[in-house]
Short mmCIF file of C-alpha atoms and ligand atoms in Angstrom, two decimals:
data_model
loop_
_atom_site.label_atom_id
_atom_site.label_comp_id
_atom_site.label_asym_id
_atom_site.label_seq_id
_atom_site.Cartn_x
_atom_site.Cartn_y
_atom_site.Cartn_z
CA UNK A 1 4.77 -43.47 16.90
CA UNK A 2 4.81 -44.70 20.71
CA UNK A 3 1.23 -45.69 21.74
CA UNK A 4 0.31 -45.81 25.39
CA UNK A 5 -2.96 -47.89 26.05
CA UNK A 6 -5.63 -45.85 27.35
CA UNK A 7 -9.30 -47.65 28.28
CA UNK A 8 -12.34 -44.93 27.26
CA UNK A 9 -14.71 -48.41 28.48
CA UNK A 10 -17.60 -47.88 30.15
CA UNK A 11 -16.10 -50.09 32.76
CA UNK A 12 -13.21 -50.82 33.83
CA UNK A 13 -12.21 -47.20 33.77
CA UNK A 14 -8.55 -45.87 33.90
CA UNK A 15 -7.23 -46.52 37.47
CA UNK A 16 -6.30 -43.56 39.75
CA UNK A 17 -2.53 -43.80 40.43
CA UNK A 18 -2.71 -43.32 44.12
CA UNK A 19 -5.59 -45.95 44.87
CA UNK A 20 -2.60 -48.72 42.73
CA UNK A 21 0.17 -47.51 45.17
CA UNK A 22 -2.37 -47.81 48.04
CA UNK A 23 -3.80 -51.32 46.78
CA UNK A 24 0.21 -52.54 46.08
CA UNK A 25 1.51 -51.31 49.57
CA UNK A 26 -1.65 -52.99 51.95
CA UNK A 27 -0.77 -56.32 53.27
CA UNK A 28 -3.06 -55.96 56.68
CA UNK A 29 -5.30 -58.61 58.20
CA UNK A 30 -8.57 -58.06 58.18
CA UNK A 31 -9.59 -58.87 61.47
CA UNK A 32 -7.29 -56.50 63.08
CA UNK A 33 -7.92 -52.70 64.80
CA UNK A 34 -6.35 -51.12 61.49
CA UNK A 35 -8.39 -52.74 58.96
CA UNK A 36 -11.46 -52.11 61.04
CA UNK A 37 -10.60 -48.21 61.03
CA UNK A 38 -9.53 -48.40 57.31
CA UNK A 39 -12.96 -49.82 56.48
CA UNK A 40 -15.19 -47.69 58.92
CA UNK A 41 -13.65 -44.44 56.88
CA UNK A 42 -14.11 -46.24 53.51
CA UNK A 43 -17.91 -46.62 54.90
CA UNK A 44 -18.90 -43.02 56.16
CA UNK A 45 -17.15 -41.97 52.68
CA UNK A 46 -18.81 -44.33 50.43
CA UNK A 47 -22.15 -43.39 51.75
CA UNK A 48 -21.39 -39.32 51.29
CA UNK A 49 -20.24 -40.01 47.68
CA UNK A 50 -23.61 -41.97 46.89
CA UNK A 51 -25.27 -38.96 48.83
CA UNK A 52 -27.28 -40.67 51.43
CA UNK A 53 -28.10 -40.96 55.26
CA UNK A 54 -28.66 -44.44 54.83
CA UNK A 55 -26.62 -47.26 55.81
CA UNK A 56 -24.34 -48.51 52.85
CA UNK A 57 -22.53 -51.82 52.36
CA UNK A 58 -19.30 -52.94 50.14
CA UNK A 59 -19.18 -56.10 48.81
CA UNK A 60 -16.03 -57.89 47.50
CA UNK A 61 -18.14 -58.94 44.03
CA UNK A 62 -19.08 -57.25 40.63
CA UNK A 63 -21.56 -55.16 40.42
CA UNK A 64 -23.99 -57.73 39.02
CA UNK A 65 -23.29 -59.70 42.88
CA UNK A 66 -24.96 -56.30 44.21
CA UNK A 67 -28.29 -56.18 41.71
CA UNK A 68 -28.88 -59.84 42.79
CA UNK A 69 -28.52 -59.12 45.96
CA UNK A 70 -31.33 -56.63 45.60
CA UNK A 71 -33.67 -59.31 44.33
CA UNK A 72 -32.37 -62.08 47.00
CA UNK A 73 -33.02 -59.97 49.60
CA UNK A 74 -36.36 -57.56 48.39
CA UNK A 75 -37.99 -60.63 46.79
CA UNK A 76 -40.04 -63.58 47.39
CA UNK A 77 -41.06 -66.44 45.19
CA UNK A 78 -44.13 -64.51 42.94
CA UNK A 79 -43.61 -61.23 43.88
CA UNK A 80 -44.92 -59.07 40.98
CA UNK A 81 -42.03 -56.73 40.49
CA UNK A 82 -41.73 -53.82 37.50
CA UNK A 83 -37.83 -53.89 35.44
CA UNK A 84 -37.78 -50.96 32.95
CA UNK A 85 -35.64 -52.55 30.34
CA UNK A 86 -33.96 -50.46 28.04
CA UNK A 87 -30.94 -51.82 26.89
CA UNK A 88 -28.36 -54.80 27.95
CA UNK A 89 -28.05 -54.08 31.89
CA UNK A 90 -32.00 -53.70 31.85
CA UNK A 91 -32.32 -56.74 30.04
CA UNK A 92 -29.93 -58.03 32.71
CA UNK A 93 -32.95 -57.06 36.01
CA UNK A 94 -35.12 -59.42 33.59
CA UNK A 95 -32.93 -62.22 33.71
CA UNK A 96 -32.27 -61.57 37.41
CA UNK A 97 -35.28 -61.25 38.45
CA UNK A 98 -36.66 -64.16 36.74
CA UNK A 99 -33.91 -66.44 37.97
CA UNK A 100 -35.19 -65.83 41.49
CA UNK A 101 -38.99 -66.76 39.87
CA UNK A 102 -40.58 -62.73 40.40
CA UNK A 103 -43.53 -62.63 38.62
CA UNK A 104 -41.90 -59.67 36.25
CA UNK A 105 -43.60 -57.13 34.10
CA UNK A 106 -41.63 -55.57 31.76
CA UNK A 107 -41.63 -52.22 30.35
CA UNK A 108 -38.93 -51.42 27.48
CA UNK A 109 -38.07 -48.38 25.49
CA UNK A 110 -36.23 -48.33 21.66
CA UNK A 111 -31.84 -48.22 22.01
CA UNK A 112 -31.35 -44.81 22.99
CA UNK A 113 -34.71 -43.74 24.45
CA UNK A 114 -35.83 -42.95 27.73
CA UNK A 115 -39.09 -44.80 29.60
CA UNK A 116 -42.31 -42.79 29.15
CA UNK A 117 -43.32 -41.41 32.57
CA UNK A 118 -47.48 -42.05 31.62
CA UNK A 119 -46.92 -45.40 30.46
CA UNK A 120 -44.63 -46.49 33.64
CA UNK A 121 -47.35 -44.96 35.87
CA UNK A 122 -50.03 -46.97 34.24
CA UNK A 123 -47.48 -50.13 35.25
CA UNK A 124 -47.60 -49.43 38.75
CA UNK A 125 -50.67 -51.00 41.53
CA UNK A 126 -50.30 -51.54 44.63
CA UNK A 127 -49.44 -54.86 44.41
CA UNK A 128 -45.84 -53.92 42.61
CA UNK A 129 -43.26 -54.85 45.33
CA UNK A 130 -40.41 -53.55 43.12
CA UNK A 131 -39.47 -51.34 40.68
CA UNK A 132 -36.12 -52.18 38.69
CA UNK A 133 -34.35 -49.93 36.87
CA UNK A 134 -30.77 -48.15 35.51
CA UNK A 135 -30.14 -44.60 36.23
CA UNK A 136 -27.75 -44.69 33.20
CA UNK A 137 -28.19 -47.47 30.82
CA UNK A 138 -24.51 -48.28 29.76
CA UNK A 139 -25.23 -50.06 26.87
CA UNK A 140 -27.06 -47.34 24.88
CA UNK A 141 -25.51 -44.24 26.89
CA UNK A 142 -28.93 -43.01 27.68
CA UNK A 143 -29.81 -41.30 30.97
CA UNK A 144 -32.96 -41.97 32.93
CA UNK A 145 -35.00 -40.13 34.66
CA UNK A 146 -34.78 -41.12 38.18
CA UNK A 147 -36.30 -38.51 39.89
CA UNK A 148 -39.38 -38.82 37.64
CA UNK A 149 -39.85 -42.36 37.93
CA UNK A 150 -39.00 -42.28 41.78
CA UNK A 151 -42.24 -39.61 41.80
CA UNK A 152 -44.21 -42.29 40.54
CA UNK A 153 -42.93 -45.48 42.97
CA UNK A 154 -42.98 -43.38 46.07
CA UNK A 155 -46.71 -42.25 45.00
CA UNK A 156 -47.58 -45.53 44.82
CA UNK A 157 -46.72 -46.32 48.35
CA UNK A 158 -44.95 -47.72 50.70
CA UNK A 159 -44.80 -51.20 50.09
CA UNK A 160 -42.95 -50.54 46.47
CA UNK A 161 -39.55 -49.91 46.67
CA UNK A 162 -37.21 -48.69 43.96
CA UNK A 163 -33.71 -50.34 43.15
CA UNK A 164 -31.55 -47.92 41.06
CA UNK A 165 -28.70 -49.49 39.14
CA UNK A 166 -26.55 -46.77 39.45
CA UNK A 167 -23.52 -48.44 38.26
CA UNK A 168 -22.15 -46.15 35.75
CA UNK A 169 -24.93 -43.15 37.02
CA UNK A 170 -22.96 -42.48 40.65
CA UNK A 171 -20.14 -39.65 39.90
CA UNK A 172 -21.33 -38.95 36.34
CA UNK A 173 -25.20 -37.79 37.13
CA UNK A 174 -26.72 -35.92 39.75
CA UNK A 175 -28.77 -38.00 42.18
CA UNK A 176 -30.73 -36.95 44.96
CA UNK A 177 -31.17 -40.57 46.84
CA UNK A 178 -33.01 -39.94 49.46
CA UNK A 179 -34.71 -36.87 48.48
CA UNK A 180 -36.24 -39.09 45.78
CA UNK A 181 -36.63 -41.41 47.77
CA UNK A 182 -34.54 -44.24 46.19
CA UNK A 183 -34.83 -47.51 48.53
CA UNK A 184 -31.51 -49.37 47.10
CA UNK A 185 -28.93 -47.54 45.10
CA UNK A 186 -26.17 -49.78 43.68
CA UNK A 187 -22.37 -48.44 42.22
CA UNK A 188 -19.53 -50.51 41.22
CA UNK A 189 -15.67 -50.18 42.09
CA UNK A 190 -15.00 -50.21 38.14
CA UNK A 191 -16.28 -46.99 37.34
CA UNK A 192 -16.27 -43.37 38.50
CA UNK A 193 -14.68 -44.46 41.36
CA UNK A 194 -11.13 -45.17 39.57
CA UNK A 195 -10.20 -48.73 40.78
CA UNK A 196 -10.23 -52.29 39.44
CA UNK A 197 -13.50 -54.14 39.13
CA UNK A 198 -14.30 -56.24 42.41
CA UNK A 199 -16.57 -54.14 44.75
CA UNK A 200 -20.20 -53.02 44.66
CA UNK A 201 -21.62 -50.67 46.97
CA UNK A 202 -24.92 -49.71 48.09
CA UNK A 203 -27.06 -47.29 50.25
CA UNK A 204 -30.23 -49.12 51.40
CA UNK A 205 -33.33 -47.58 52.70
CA UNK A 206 -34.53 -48.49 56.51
CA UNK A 207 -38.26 -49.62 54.05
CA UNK A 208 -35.91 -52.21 52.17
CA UNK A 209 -34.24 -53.23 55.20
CA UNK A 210 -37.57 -53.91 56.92
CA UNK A 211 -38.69 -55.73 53.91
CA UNK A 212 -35.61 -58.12 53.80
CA UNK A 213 -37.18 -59.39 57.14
CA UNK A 214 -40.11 -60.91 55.53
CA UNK A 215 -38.96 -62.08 51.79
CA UNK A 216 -38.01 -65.80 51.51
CA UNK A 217 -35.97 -66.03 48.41
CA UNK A 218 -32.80 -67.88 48.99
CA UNK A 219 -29.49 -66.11 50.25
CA UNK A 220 -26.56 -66.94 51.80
CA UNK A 221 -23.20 -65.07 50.24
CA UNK A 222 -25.40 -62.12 49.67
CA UNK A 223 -27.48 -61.98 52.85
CA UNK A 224 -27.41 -58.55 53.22
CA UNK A 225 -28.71 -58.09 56.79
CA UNK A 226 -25.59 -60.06 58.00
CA UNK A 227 -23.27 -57.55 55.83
CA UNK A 228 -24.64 -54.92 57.66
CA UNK A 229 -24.13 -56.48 61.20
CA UNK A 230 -20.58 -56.87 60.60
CA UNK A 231 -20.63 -53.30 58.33
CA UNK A 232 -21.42 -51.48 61.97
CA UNK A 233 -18.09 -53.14 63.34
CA UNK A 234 -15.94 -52.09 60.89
CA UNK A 235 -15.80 -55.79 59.48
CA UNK A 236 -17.50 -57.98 56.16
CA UNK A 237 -19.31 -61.33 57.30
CA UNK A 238 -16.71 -63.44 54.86
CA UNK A 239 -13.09 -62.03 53.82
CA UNK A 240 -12.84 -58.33 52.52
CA UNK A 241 -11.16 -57.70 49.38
CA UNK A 242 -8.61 -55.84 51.59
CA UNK A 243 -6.29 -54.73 49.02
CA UNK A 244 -9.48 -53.06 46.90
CA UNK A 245 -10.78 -51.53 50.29
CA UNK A 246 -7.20 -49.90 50.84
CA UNK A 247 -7.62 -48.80 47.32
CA UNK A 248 -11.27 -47.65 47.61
CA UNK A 249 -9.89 -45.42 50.56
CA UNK A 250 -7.19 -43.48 48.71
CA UNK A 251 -9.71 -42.76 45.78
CA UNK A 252 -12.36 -41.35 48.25
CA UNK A 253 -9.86 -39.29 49.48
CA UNK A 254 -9.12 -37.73 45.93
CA UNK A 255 -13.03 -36.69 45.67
CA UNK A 256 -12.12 -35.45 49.06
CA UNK A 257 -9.51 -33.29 48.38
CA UNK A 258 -11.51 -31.87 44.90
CA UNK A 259 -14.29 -31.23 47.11
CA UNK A 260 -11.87 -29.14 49.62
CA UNK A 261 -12.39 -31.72 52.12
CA UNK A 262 -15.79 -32.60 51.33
CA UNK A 263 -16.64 -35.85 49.54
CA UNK A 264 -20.05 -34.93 48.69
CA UNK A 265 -18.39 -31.53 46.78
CA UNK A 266 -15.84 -33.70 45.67
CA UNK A 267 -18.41 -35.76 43.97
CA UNK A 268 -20.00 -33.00 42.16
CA UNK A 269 -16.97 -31.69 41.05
CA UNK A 270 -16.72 -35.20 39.60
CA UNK A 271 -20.34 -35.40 37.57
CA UNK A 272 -19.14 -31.65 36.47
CA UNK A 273 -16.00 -33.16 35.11
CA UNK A 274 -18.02 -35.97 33.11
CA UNK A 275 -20.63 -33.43 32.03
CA UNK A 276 -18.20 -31.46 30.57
CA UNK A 277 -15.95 -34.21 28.56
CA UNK A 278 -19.58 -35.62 26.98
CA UNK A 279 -20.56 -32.45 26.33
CA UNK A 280 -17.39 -31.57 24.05
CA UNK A 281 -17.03 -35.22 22.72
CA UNK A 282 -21.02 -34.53 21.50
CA UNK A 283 -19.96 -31.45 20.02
CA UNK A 284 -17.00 -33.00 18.74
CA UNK A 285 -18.90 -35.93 16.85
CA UNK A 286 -21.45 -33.61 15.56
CA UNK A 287 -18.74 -31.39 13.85
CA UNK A 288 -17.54 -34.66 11.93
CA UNK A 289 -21.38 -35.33 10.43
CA UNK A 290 -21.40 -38.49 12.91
CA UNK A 291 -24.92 -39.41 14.36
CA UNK A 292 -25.51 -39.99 18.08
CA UNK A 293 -27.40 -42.99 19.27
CA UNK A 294 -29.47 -41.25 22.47
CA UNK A 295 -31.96 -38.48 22.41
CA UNK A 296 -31.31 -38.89 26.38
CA UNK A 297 -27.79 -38.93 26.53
CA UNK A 298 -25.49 -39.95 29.39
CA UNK A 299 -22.44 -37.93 30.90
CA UNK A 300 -21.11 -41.90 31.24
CA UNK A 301 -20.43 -42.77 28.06
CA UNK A 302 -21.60 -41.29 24.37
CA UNK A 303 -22.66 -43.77 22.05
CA UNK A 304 -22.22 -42.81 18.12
CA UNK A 305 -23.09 -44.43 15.02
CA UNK A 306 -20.16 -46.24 12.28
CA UNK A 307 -20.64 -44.42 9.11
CA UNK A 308 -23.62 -45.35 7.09
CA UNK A 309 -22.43 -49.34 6.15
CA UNK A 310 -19.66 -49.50 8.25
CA UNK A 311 -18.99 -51.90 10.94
CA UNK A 312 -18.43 -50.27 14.12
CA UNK A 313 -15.89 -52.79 14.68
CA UNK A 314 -13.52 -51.48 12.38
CA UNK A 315 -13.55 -48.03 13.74
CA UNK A 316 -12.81 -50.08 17.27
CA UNK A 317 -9.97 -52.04 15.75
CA UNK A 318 -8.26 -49.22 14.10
CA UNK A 319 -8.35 -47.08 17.66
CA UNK A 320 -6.55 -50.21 19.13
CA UNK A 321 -4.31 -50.57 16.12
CA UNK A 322 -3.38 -46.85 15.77
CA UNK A 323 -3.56 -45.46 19.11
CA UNK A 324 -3.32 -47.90 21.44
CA UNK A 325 -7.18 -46.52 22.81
CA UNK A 326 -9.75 -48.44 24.08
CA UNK A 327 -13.45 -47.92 22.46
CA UNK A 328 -16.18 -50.05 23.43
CA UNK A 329 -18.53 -51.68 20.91
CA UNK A 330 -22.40 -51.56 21.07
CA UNK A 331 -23.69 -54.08 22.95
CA UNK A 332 -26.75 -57.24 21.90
CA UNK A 333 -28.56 -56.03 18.76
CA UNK A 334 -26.22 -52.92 18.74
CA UNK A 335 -23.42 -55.07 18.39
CA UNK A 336 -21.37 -53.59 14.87
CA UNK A 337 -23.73 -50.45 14.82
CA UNK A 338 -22.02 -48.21 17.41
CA UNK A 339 -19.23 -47.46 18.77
CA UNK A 340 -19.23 -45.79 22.55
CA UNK A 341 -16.35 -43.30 24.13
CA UNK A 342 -16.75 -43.56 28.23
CA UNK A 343 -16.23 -40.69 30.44
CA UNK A 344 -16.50 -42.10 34.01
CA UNK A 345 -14.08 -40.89 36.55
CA UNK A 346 -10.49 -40.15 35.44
CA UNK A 347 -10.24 -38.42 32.50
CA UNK A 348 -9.40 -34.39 31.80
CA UNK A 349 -9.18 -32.17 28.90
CA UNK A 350 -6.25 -33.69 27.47
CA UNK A 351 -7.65 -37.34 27.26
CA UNK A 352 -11.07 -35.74 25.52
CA UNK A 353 -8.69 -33.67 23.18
CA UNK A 354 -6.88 -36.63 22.16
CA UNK A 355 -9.65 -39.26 21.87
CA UNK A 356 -10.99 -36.81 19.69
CA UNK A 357 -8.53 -36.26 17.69
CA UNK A 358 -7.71 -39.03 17.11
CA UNK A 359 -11.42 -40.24 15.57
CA UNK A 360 -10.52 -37.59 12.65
CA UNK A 361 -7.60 -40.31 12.18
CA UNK A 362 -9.68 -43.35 12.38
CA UNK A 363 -12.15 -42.08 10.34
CA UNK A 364 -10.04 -41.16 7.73
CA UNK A 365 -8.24 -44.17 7.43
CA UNK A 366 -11.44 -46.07 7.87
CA UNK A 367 -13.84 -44.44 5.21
CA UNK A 368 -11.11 -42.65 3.05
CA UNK A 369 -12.82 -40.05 2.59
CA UNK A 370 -12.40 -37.07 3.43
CA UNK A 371 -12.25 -35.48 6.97
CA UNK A 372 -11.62 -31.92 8.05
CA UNK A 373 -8.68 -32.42 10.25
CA UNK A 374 -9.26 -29.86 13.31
CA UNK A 375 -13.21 -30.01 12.91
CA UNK A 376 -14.24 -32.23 16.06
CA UNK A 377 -11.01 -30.79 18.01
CA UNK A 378 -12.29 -27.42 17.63
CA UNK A 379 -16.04 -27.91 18.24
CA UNK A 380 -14.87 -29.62 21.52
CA UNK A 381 -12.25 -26.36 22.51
CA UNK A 382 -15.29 -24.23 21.67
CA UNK A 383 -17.89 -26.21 24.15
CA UNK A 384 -14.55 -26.20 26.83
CA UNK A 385 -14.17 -22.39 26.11
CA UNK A 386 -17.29 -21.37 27.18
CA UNK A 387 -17.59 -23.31 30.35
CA UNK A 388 -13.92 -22.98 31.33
CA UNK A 389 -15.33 -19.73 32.82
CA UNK A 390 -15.82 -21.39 36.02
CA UNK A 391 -13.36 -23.32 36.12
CA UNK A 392 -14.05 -26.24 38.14
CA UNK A 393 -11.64 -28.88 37.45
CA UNK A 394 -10.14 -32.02 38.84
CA UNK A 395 -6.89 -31.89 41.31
CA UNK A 396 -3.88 -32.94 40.17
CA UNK A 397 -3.08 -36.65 41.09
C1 LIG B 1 -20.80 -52.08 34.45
C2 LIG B 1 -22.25 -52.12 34.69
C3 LIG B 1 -22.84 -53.10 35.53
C4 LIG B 1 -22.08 -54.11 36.31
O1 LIG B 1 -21.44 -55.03 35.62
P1 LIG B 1 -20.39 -55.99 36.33
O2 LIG B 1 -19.68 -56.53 35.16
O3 LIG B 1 -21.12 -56.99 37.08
O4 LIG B 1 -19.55 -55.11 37.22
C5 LIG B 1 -24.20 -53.04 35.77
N1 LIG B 1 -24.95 -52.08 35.23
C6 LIG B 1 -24.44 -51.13 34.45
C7 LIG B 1 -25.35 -50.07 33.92
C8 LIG B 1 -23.08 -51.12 34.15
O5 LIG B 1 -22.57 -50.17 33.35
#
């Protein structure tokens, strides 16, 4: 049968098809009155899709450029900072953080859990200058509890800030930056946001941007306070990724246009949309006497575990093989043990339908045993039946 490849990664995510006609057709220069205007828009848009009056930055780099950015610029040499570590990208603060020689405590929790509020309380003192942190932890699907923990920083005062990896958490999970009071929020181009990997983007607090007046850790590339200098002109200090910008624009405009002109509606419409595919793919993997990883789980991605004895990796290589589909292994220690279905950004009923059914296939084939063909297709309909009723749902693009 035909197979058309299809990526359910946490990252890169499948691209919207008017950001690749608007990335294919852009040939401006970047220091010119058009790309300045292009760029202002993508700005004021960016920062009402992360949700915040602050002033936000794009960078033409992964998002990993953007969390050491963070440290480069909130950090000094022995700094006592706080990373809660809970997975791969947690693990990744750690090494970040160390690299720019923080004095780092660490706090962890199990694959799949969630950070006990007590015990990252008792972490805190006034001497903390940072608090580190995912608001969805990719690698195990879990969700964190930002608003919670951000309780707990901004009680601790003002001289602690909070950096929220929010990499796969903005357009999948309802954040209230600076309600909470988040200081640096961080997304990347990759994910709900429907374009190739190359951009981060952040919303920084005027407390960080006072900070990065004092901190000595070394900078250049990712000096942010020159970013935003040129940000206010419509310009980047080095070359923009132009053609990503161009492409950044047309996908801001679809979470416009959901949101009946309003990106911030747009945006919820989007987290809705995630909600609702994890939500029938948990369902779904329930029905077929699969276990799930989290006890916290993410609308980014669900994380399941292979059949008792099975390699994950052969559930991953038959999707590929059969289908053409794109599943993402576990990550580190869960490397083999999990397998992990994304739901960032573009995908609708029919993608969830079909990734679904098409694990009753895989699992067949791969355990030949016996699966009740229908049984995670049907538990998903049900969970889409009964919140059809409002029926918020993506534009057509
Ligand atoms: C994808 C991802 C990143 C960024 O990774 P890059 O490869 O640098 O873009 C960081 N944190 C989380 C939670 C992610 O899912």
């Amino acid at each position: 049968m035909l197979r058309k490849n299809r990526l359910f990664t946490p990252g890169p995510t499948p691209l919207l098809p008017a950001a690749q006609t608007a990335m294919a057709s852009f040939s401006a220069h970047h220091r010119t009155a058009d790309f300045r205007a292009l760029f202002l828009r993508v700005l004021a848009d960016i920062r009402e899709f992360i949700g915040s009056r602050n002033d936000v930055l794009v960078l033409a780099c992964s998002g990993t450029g953007m969390m050491e950015a963070s440290v480069a610029n909130l950090t000094s040499p022995g700094d006592k900072v706080l990373v809660l570590a809970a997975g791969n990208f947690g693990e990744r603060w750690v090494g970040i953080t160390k690299a720019f020689k923080c004095d780092v405590e660490i706090l962890t929790a199990p694959a799949g859990e969630t950070f006990s509020l007590s015990e990252t309380r008792s972490r805190l003192s006034p001497d903390v200058r940072a608090v580190y942190v995912q608001a969805t932890e990719s690698s195990t699907g879990t969700r964190h509890d930002i608003e919670g923990i951000a309780k707990l920083v901004r009680a601790n005062g003002n001289d602690t800030l909070l950096v929220v990896d929010a990499i796969t958490g903005l357009g999948t999970t309802h954040l209230d930056v600076d309600g909470w009071g988040v200081d640096m929020i961080i997304g990347g181009s990759q994910k709900a946001l429907m374009i190739p990997p190359g951009l981060a983007y952040s919303a920084i607090s005027e407390r960080a941007w006072q900070r990065m007046e004092k901190t000595t850790s070394p900078r250049f590339y990712f000096d942010l306070r020159k970013e935003r200098k040129a940000a206010a002109k419509g310009e980047a200090a080095y070359t923009p990724a132009t053609s990503l910008i161009a492409a950044l624009g047309a996908s801001l405009d679809f979470v416009r246009a959901m949101g009946n002109g309003s990106v911030a509606k747009g945006r919820e419409i989007l987290v809705d949309n995630a909600e609702l595919c994890a939500a029938m793919t948990r369902a779904a993997v329930r029905a077929l006497g699969l276990r799930l990883l989290s006890s916290s789980p993410a609308a980014a991605i669900t994380t399941i575990y292979s059949p008792e004895g099975m390699d994950s990796g052969i559930i991953i290589k038959e999707f590929r093989e059969s289908f053409d589909a794109v599943v993402a292994n576990g990550q580190g220690d869960m490397k083999g043990k999990i397998f992990r279905i994304a739901h960032i950004g573009y995908y609708d009923y029919l993608d969830t339908i079909g990734i679904l059914g098409a694990l009753e296939h895989v699992l067949a084939r791969c355990t030949g045993g016996d699966v009740e063909y229908g049984a995670a297709v049907r538990a998903a309909q049900q969970v889409y039946a009964h919140t059809a009723c409002n029926k918020r749902q993506l534009v057509d693009a």
